[in-house]
Amino acid sequence: MLKHHRLEHHFVRHLPDVLEPGLLYVSMEYATASHLCCCGCGEEVVTPFSPAQWKMTFDGETVSLNPSVGNWLQNCRSHYVIRNGKVIDAGPWSDEQIAVGLAHDRAARVEMFDKDGSQSATAAVPQPTPVRKQSIWAKLKAWIE
Ligand SMILES: [Zn+2]
């Protein structure tokens, strides 16, 4: 059950250490938002904005977050959608949904790491062509043999 059915947005530079219940703190500078779980359990829920994580929409009056907020790591297992400043109960998580959610979370993180990894690999190897050529020759040699 949700205790808070509305979240009032607060645009801030830094997320405060102590959060007020019923408020959604949004930091554009750090591309993240934070609020206390709407069930009233008092757990802090951080929702970073990124292509693999949450997307924040501000229509000039209210804030929406996409996708839903699933606090499956919290004891309460709350699951809700924040749309136009309203908190809509999205139902409890089943163990199956939690597994899917965690797998998605992991996949998104791996994807991010891969992107970072390939970028730094390109920077670390200024001339990748000879390396690639060598490996093709190695493959060809192995094939001939
Ligand atoms: Zn909660």
XYZ file of N, CA, C and O and ligand atoms in Angstrom:
581
model
N 0.846 -1.210 0.000
C 0.000 0.000 0.000
C 0.880 1.258 0.000
O 1.898 1.299 0.687
N 0.445 2.231 -0.741
C 1.213 3.468 -0.824
C 0.682 4.486 0.189
O -0.524 4.611 0.382
N 1.618 5.170 0.789
C 1.244 6.203 1.745
C 1.155 7.556 1.028
O 0.311 8.373 1.325
N 2.034 7.728 0.067
C 2.050 8.989 -0.671
C 1.532 8.757 -2.082
O 2.028 7.880 -2.796
N 0.533 9.494 -2.449
C -0.055 9.325 -3.777
C 0.324 10.459 -4.720
O -0.061 10.455 -5.883
N 1.078 11.400 -4.208
C 1.584 12.491 -5.029
C 3.033 12.755 -4.631
O 3.385 12.607 -3.468
N 3.821 13.133 -5.600
C 5.179 13.574 -5.293
C 5.333 14.972 -5.860
O 5.098 15.201 -7.040
N 5.694 15.869 -5.003
C 5.941 17.232 -5.456
C 7.403 17.317 -5.862
O 8.273 16.861 -5.113
N 7.673 17.853 -7.041
C 9.063 17.895 -7.487
C 9.774 19.119 -6.930
O 9.165 20.162 -6.707
N 11.031 18.932 -6.699
C 11.902 19.974 -6.169
C 13.161 19.948 -7.011
O 13.905 18.971 -6.965
N 13.388 20.966 -7.812
C 14.633 20.999 -8.580
C 15.747 21.525 -7.692
O 15.623 22.605 -7.107
N 16.782 20.716 -7.571
C 17.903 21.092 -6.699
C 19.214 20.885 -7.457
O 19.256 20.211 -8.492
N 20.251 21.482 -6.942
C 21.578 21.297 -7.525
C 22.197 20.019 -6.972
O 22.591 19.135 -7.701
N 22.204 19.939 -5.669
C 22.710 18.744 -4.982
C 21.539 18.075 -4.289
O 20.694 18.759 -3.725
N 21.531 16.766 -4.293
C 20.499 16.040 -3.552
C 20.796 16.201 -2.068
O 21.934 15.997 -1.645
N 19.795 16.592 -1.277
C 20.058 16.780 0.164
C 20.302 15.450 0.865
O 19.891 14.399 0.387
N 20.982 15.511 1.999
C 21.261 14.296 2.776
C 19.990 13.751 3.408
O 19.785 12.553 3.489
N 19.162 14.671 3.865
C 17.908 14.261 4.506
C 16.765 14.637 3.565
O 16.621 15.796 3.190
N 15.983 13.645 3.186
C 14.887 13.883 2.250
C 13.570 14.007 3.010
O 13.365 13.360 4.031
N 12.693 14.853 2.476
C 11.353 14.979 3.046
C 10.444 13.997 2.329
O 10.510 13.889 1.095
N 9.585 13.291 3.053
C 8.654 12.391 2.366
C 7.675 13.165 1.485
O 7.312 14.294 1.808
N 7.309 12.566 0.371
C 6.342 13.205 -0.522
C 6.968 14.184 -1.492
O 6.267 14.849 -2.245
N 8.304 14.283 -1.471
C 8.990 15.183 -2.393
C 9.911 14.385 -3.304
O 10.546 13.414 -2.868
N 9.949 14.790 -4.558
C 10.871 14.185 -5.513
C 11.945 15.219 -5.828
O 11.651 16.280 -6.382
N 13.145 14.923 -5.412
C 14.260 15.842 -5.641
C 14.900 15.521 -6.988
O 15.264 14.375 -7.243
N 15.013 16.522 -7.823
C 15.557 16.318 -9.160
C 16.784 17.194 -9.329
O 16.708 18.411 -9.155
N 17.915 16.561 -9.644
C 19.130 17.320 -9.933
C 19.497 17.125 -11.386
O 19.890 16.035 -11.796
N 19.328 18.184 -12.170
C 19.694 18.098 -13.582
C 21.209 18.055 -13.719
O 21.747 17.435 -14.622
N 21.891 18.727 -12.802
C 23.341 18.778 -12.856
C 23.948 17.380 -12.728
O 24.901 17.040 -13.410
N 23.355 16.570 -11.855
C 23.880 15.223 -11.658
C 23.017 14.169 -12.347
O 23.231 12.976 -12.168
N 22.039 14.624 -13.133
C 21.152 13.737 -13.888
C 20.618 12.603 -13.021
O 20.754 11.427 -13.349
N 20.037 12.983 -11.903
C 19.496 11.963 -11.017
C 18.364 12.553 -10.189
O 18.262 13.768 -10.037
N 17.515 11.668 -9.709
C 16.439 12.092 -8.817
C 16.436 11.179 -7.609
O 16.964 10.068 -7.660
N 15.849 11.666 -6.531
C 15.832 10.898 -5.297
C 14.553 11.220 -4.538
O 14.076 12.355 -4.564
N 13.995 10.206 -3.903
C 12.817 10.426 -3.059
C 12.740 9.320 -2.015
O 13.424 8.305 -2.131
N 11.902 9.527 -1.036
C 11.684 8.476 -0.038
C 10.563 7.588 -0.557
O 9.562 8.082 -1.060
N 10.771 6.295 -0.434
C 9.820 5.308 -0.939
C 8.390 5.712 -0.577
O 8.104 6.062 0.568
N 7.510 5.668 -1.560
C 6.147 6.170 -1.385
C 5.280 5.298 -0.485
O 4.150 5.660 -0.180
N 5.788 4.148 -0.072
C 5.001 3.319 0.847
C 5.124 3.849 2.267
O 4.368 3.462 3.137
N 6.098 4.749 2.451
C 6.267 5.321 3.785
C 7.291 4.588 4.628
O 7.427 4.872 5.814
N 8.010 3.632 4.012
C 8.990 2.856 4.775
C 10.230 3.679 5.108
O 11.029 3.293 5.953
N 10.399 4.802 4.404
C 11.508 5.693 4.718
C 12.789 5.398 3.973
O 13.791 6.075 4.170
N 12.755 4.371 3.105
C 13.961 4.044 2.335
C 14.154 5.091 1.233
O 13.198 5.512 0.582
N 15.407 5.459 1.019
C 15.718 6.424 -0.034
C 15.794 5.688 -1.373
O 16.419 4.632 -1.482
N 15.123 6.239 -2.360
C 15.120 5.634 -3.686
C 15.804 6.606 -4.647
O 15.366 7.746 -4.803
N 16.905 6.142 -5.248
C 17.646 6.992 -6.179
C 17.368 6.499 -7.600
O 17.446 5.298 -7.875
N 17.003 7.399 -8.465
C 16.685 7.029 -9.851
C 17.548 7.852 -10.808
O 17.171 8.946 -11.205
N 18.725 7.339 -11.153
C 19.601 8.078 -12.069
C 19.011 8.120 -13.479
O 18.402 7.149 -13.921
N 19.212 9.247 -14.151
C 18.729 9.374 -15.530
C 19.835 8.939 -16.485
O 20.952 9.462 -16.438
N 19.513 7.995 -17.350
C 20.436 7.585 -18.407
C 19.621 6.770 -19.391
O 18.529 6.310 -19.047
N 20.144 6.556 -20.607
C 19.377 5.764 -21.575
C 19.044 4.369 -21.057
O 18.025 3.798 -21.428
N 19.904 3.820 -20.175
C 19.665 2.470 -19.663
C 18.890 2.488 -18.358
O 18.512 1.436 -17.859
N 18.681 3.655 -17.777
C 17.997 3.712 -16.498
C 16.700 4.511 -16.619
O 15.858 4.149 -17.430
N 16.558 5.620 -15.885
C 15.285 6.341 -15.919
C 15.328 7.540 -16.843
O 16.392 8.104 -17.114
N 14.130 7.872 -17.283
C 13.962 9.047 -18.120
C 12.995 9.960 -17.380
O 11.932 9.518 -16.937
N 13.361 11.229 -17.235
C 12.512 12.163 -16.517
C 11.838 13.085 -17.521
O 12.473 13.553 -18.458
N 10.549 13.303 -17.333
C 9.821 14.235 -18.192
C 9.221 15.335 -17.319
O 8.571 15.037 -16.329
N 9.466 16.567 -17.709
C 8.900 17.716 -16.994
C 8.027 18.481 -17.975
O 8.515 18.974 -18.997
N 6.737 18.542 -17.695
C 5.820 19.206 -18.636
C 5.571 20.657 -18.256
O 4.655 21.289 -18.765
N 6.384 21.191 -17.369
C 6.218 22.576 -16.946
C 5.475 22.680 -15.627
O 5.547 23.693 -14.943
N 4.726 21.628 -15.284
C 3.982 21.633 -14.025
C 4.279 20.411 -13.166
O 4.373 20.506 -11.953
N 4.384 19.279 -13.843
C 4.594 18.045 -13.087
C 5.717 17.226 -13.719
O 6.088 17.437 -14.875
N 6.202 16.290 -12.923
C 7.312 15.446 -13.362
C 6.827 14.002 -13.494
O 6.011 13.533 -12.697
N 7.309 13.321 -14.523
C 7.043 11.892 -14.692
C 8.372 11.167 -14.778
O 9.359 11.712 -15.261
N 8.358 9.933 -14.307
C 9.557 9.097 -14.403
C 9.212 7.826 -15.159
O 8.165 7.232 -14.941
N 10.094 7.417 -15.993
C 9.919 6.197 -16.765
C 11.182 5.369 -16.722
O 12.251 5.932 -16.858
N 11.185 4.090 -16.601
C 10.002 3.241 -16.355
C 9.546 3.329 -14.915
O 9.870 4.306 -14.225
N 8.825 2.340 -14.435
C 8.302 2.353 -13.072
C 9.444 2.219 -12.065
O 10.543 1.790 -12.409
N 9.150 2.626 -10.844
C 10.133 2.511 -9.778
C 9.867 1.200 -9.047
O 8.792 1.005 -8.486
N 10.815 0.295 -9.116
C 10.648 -1.007 -8.462
C 11.657 -1.174 -7.354
O 12.838 -1.345 -7.617
N 11.178 -1.087 -6.142
C 12.100 -1.175 -5.010
C 12.239 -2.613 -4.548
O 11.968 -2.944 -3.417
N 12.664 -3.475 -5.490
C 12.722 -4.886 -5.126
C 13.863 -5.203 -4.168
O 13.885 -6.245 -3.572
N 14.788 -4.277 -4.040
C 15.874 -4.528 -3.085
C 15.489 -4.072 -1.677
O 16.155 -4.390 -0.717
N 14.384 -3.303 -1.597
C 13.907 -2.866 -0.292
C 12.975 -3.935 0.268
O 12.398 -4.707 -0.482
N 12.826 -3.937 1.569
C 11.945 -4.931 2.204
C 10.504 -4.810 1.725
O 9.798 -5.804 1.616
N 10.060 -3.586 1.451
C 8.647 -3.372 1.121
C 8.306 -3.845 -0.287
O 7.151 -4.111 -0.585
N 9.297 -3.964 -1.150
C 9.091 -4.382 -2.542
C 8.041 -3.528 -3.260
O 7.237 -4.038 -4.048
N 8.017 -2.260 -2.958
C 7.053 -1.359 -3.591
C 7.339 -1.245 -5.077
O 8.480 -1.343 -5.523
N 6.275 -1.035 -5.812
C 6.397 -0.916 -7.261
C 5.354 0.088 -7.721
O 4.157 -0.152 -7.565
N 5.831 1.219 -8.211
C 4.863 2.244 -8.627
C 5.410 3.065 -9.779
O 6.604 3.054 -10.084
N 4.478 3.751 -10.406
C 4.812 4.609 -11.533
C 4.613 6.051 -11.084
O 3.634 6.350 -10.399
N 5.554 6.916 -11.433
C 5.393 8.339 -11.140
C 5.022 9.022 -12.446
O 5.834 9.104 -13.372
N 3.760 9.412 -12.534
C 3.289 10.031 -13.770
C 2.572 11.329 -13.441
O 1.629 11.329 -12.652
N 3.021 12.409 -14.051
C 2.449 13.736 -13.837
C 2.326 14.062 -12.342
O 1.312 14.577 -11.898
N 3.365 13.723 -11.599
C 3.400 14.025 -10.175
C 2.578 13.082 -9.320
O 2.593 13.185 -8.105
N 1.852 12.167 -9.972
C 1.025 11.213 -9.209
C 1.781 9.903 -9.057
O 2.526 9.495 -9.949
N 1.549 9.266 -7.947
C 2.171 7.967 -7.691
C 1.101 6.888 -7.908
O 0.081 6.867 -7.217
N 1.306 6.075 -8.910
C 0.320 5.060 -9.257
C 0.882 3.693 -8.883
O 1.959 3.311 -9.356
N 0.140 2.991 -8.049
C 0.555 1.660 -7.608
C 0.603 0.726 -8.809
O -0.367 0.617 -9.556
N 1.742 0.089 -9.011
C 1.880 -0.821 -10.153
C 1.822 -2.275 -9.707
O 2.138 -3.177 -10.476
N 1.418 -2.499 -8.468
C 1.250 -3.877 -7.998
C 2.535 -4.448 -7.451
O 3.619 -3.992 -7.804
N 2.411 -5.435 -6.603
C 3.612 -6.037 -6.014
C 4.404 -6.816 -7.049
O 3.859 -7.244 -8.064
N 5.663 -6.965 -6.779
C 6.531 -7.723 -7.675
C 6.401 -9.204 -7.367
O 6.443 -9.608 -6.215
N 6.301 -9.977 -8.403
C 6.416 -11.418 -8.206
C 7.898 -11.749 -8.265
O 8.696 -10.954 -8.756
N 8.262 -12.917 -7.771
C 9.675 -13.310 -7.813
C 10.186 -13.335 -9.249
O 11.340 -13.004 -9.521
N 9.286 -13.703 -10.156
C 9.658 -13.777 -11.577
C 9.999 -12.386 -12.109
O 10.995 -12.186 -12.778
N 9.131 -11.404 -11.775
C 9.366 -10.031 -12.237
C 10.667 -9.490 -11.661
O 11.394 -8.765 -12.322
N 10.937 -9.853 -10.416
C 12.164 -9.383 -9.774
C 13.374 -9.945 -10.538
O 14.326 -9.231 -10.825
N 13.286 -11.227 -10.890
C 14.381 -11.861 -11.634
C 14.591 -11.171 -12.971
O 15.718 -10.870 -13.359
N 13.475 -10.870 -13.659
C 13.563 -10.194 -14.956
C 14.137 -8.791 -14.767
O 15.016 -8.357 -15.509
N 13.657 -8.111 -13.734
C 14.123 -6.750 -13.463
C 15.611 -6.711 -13.170
O 16.339 -5.875 -13.697
N 16.061 -7.640 -12.354
C 17.479 -7.681 -12.007
C 18.324 -8.034 -13.225
O 19.392 -7.474 -13.429
N 17.822 -8.970 -14.051
C 18.547 -9.357 -15.263
C 18.664 -8.168 -16.206
O 19.719 -7.913 -16.786
N 17.564 -7.406 -16.312
C 17.569 -6.233 -17.179
C 18.570 -5.211 -16.657
O 19.337 -4.628 -17.396
N 18.539 -5.028 -15.346
C 19.441 -4.103 -14.681
C 20.887 -4.478 -14.990
O 21.710 -3.635 -15.338
N 21.172 -5.774 -14.857
C 22.523 -6.264 -15.078
C 22.922 -6.070 -16.536
O 24.010 -5.627 -16.835
N 21.981 -6.396 -17.456
C 22.258 -6.263 -18.890
C 22.556 -4.809 -19.231
O 23.469 -4.512 -19.987
N 21.763 -3.908 -18.648
C 21.956 -2.478 -18.930
C 23.327 -2.036 -18.447
O 24.002 -1.257 -19.100
N 23.713 -2.560 -17.295
C 25.002 -2.173 -16.740
C 26.148 -2.727 -17.585
O 27.109 -2.041 -17.855
N 26.004 -3.975 -18.005
C 27.031 -4.606 -18.843
C 27.183 -3.820 -20.140
O 28.284 -3.536 -20.587
N 26.026 -3.411 -20.694
C 26.043 -2.645 -21.932
C 26.821 -1.345 -21.751
O 27.614 -0.954 -22.581
N 26.598 -0.706 -20.595
C 27.299 0.537 -20.321
C 28.799 0.309 -20.193
O 29.593 1.077 -20.691
N 29.135 -0.776 -19.528
C 30.551 -1.097 -19.357
C 31.203 -1.400 -20.701
O 32.304 -0.971 -20.965
N 30.482 -2.126 -21.544
C 31.008 -2.470 -22.860
C 31.316 -1.214 -23.654
O 32.356 -1.104 -24.276
N 30.385 -0.251 -23.596
C 30.591 0.998 -24.321
C 31.854 1.692 -23.816
O 32.703 2.099 -24.575
N 31.939 1.802 -22.499
C 33.112 2.431 -21.892
C 34.379 1.658 -22.252
O 35.390 2.226 -22.612
N 34.282 0.337 -22.151
C 35.427 -0.523 -22.413
C 35.947 -0.355 -23.817
O 37.151 -0.188 -24.026
N 35.042 -0.325 -24.810
C 35.490 -0.226 -26.195
C 36.094 1.148 -26.458
O 37.017 1.292 -27.237
N 35.546 2.179 -25.761
C 36.082 3.523 -25.946
C 37.525 3.597 -25.458
O 38.388 4.096 -26.143
N 37.751 3.067 -24.266
C 39.094 3.159 -23.701
C 40.050 2.247 -24.485
O 41.221 2.540 -24.623
N 39.524 1.144 -25.027
C 40.357 0.242 -25.818
C 40.820 0.940 -27.089
O 41.968 0.824 -27.480
N 39.931 1.727 -27.713
C 40.282 2.466 -28.916
C 41.363 3.502 -28.595
O 42.298 3.678 -29.354
N 41.194 4.140 -27.442
C 42.152 5.172 -27.049
C 43.504 4.538 -26.721
O 44.538 5.112 -27.010
N 43.493 3.348 -26.152
C 44.726 2.709 -25.720
C 45.500 2.121 -26.900
O 46.703 2.008 -26.852
N 44.790 1.761 -27.965
C 45.439 1.192 -29.144
C 45.249 2.173 -30.307
O 44.240 2.160 -30.974
N 46.239 3.042 -30.527
C 46.066 4.071 -31.554
C 46.011 3.492 -32.974
O 45.407 4.059 -33.837
N 46.675 2.399 -33.220
C 46.673 1.806 -34.555
C 46.167 0.364 -34.474
O 46.959 -0.564 -34.348
N 44.871 0.201 -34.527
C 44.340 -1.160 -34.347
C 44.492 -2.017 -35.614
O 44.402 -3.218 -35.547
N 44.762 -1.404 -36.754
C 44.798 -2.155 -38.011
C 45.860 -3.263 -38.028
O 45.543 -4.394 -38.357
N 47.107 -2.965 -37.657
C 48.100 -4.050 -37.695
C 47.727 -5.222 -36.797
O 47.965 -6.364 -37.159
N 47.129 -4.895 -35.655
C 46.738 -5.940 -34.703
C 45.712 -6.847 -35.366
O 45.787 -8.058 -35.293
N 44.719 -6.192 -36.038
C 43.653 -6.957 -36.662
C 44.222 -7.822 -37.791
O 43.889 -8.973 -37.944
N 45.145 -7.228 -38.562
C 45.753 -7.947 -39.688
C 46.464 -9.204 -39.177
O 46.310 -10.278 -39.702
N 47.187 -8.988 -38.107
C 47.942 -10.081 -37.506
C 47.017 -11.236 -37.117
O 47.307 -12.387 -37.392
N 45.864 -10.851 -36.528
C 44.974 -11.898 -36.059
C 44.344 -12.627 -37.251
O 44.094 -13.820 -37.187
N 44.113 -11.899 -38.347
C 43.573 -12.556 -39.547
C 44.608 -13.535 -40.091
O 44.300 -14.671 -40.427
N 45.865 -13.096 -40.130
C 46.942 -13.977 -40.601
C 47.076 -15.196 -39.711
O 47.258 -16.310 -40.180
N 46.961 -14.947 -38.416
C 47.057 -16.046 -37.455
C 45.950 -17.057 -37.701
O 46.170 -18.270 -37.686
N 44.742 -16.500 -37.965
C 43.593 -17.365 -38.224
C 43.824 -18.158 -39.507
O 43.575 -19.356 -39.586
N 44.309 -17.446 -40.541
C 44.524 -18.058 -41.870
C 45.568 -19.157 -41.768
O 45.417 -20.227 -42.319
N 46.634 -18.826 -41.007
C 47.715 -19.783 -40.825
C 47.196 -21.037 -40.124
O 47.477 -22.171 -40.547
N 46.409 -20.797 -39.126
C 45.835 -21.915 -38.368
C 44.943 -22.751 -39.273
O 44.901 -23.976 -39.178
N 44.260 -22.069 -40.197
C 43.325 -22.747 -41.101
C 44.081 -23.597 -42.114
O 43.707 -24.714 -42.405
N 45.188 -23.003 -42.610
C 45.998 -23.729 -43.612
C 46.620 -24.954 -42.987
O 46.614 -26.037 -43.546
N 47.159 -24.753 -41.780
C 47.776 -25.852 -41.066
C 46.705 -26.850 -40.642
O 46.827 -27.992 -40.605
Zn 8.889 1.247 0.799
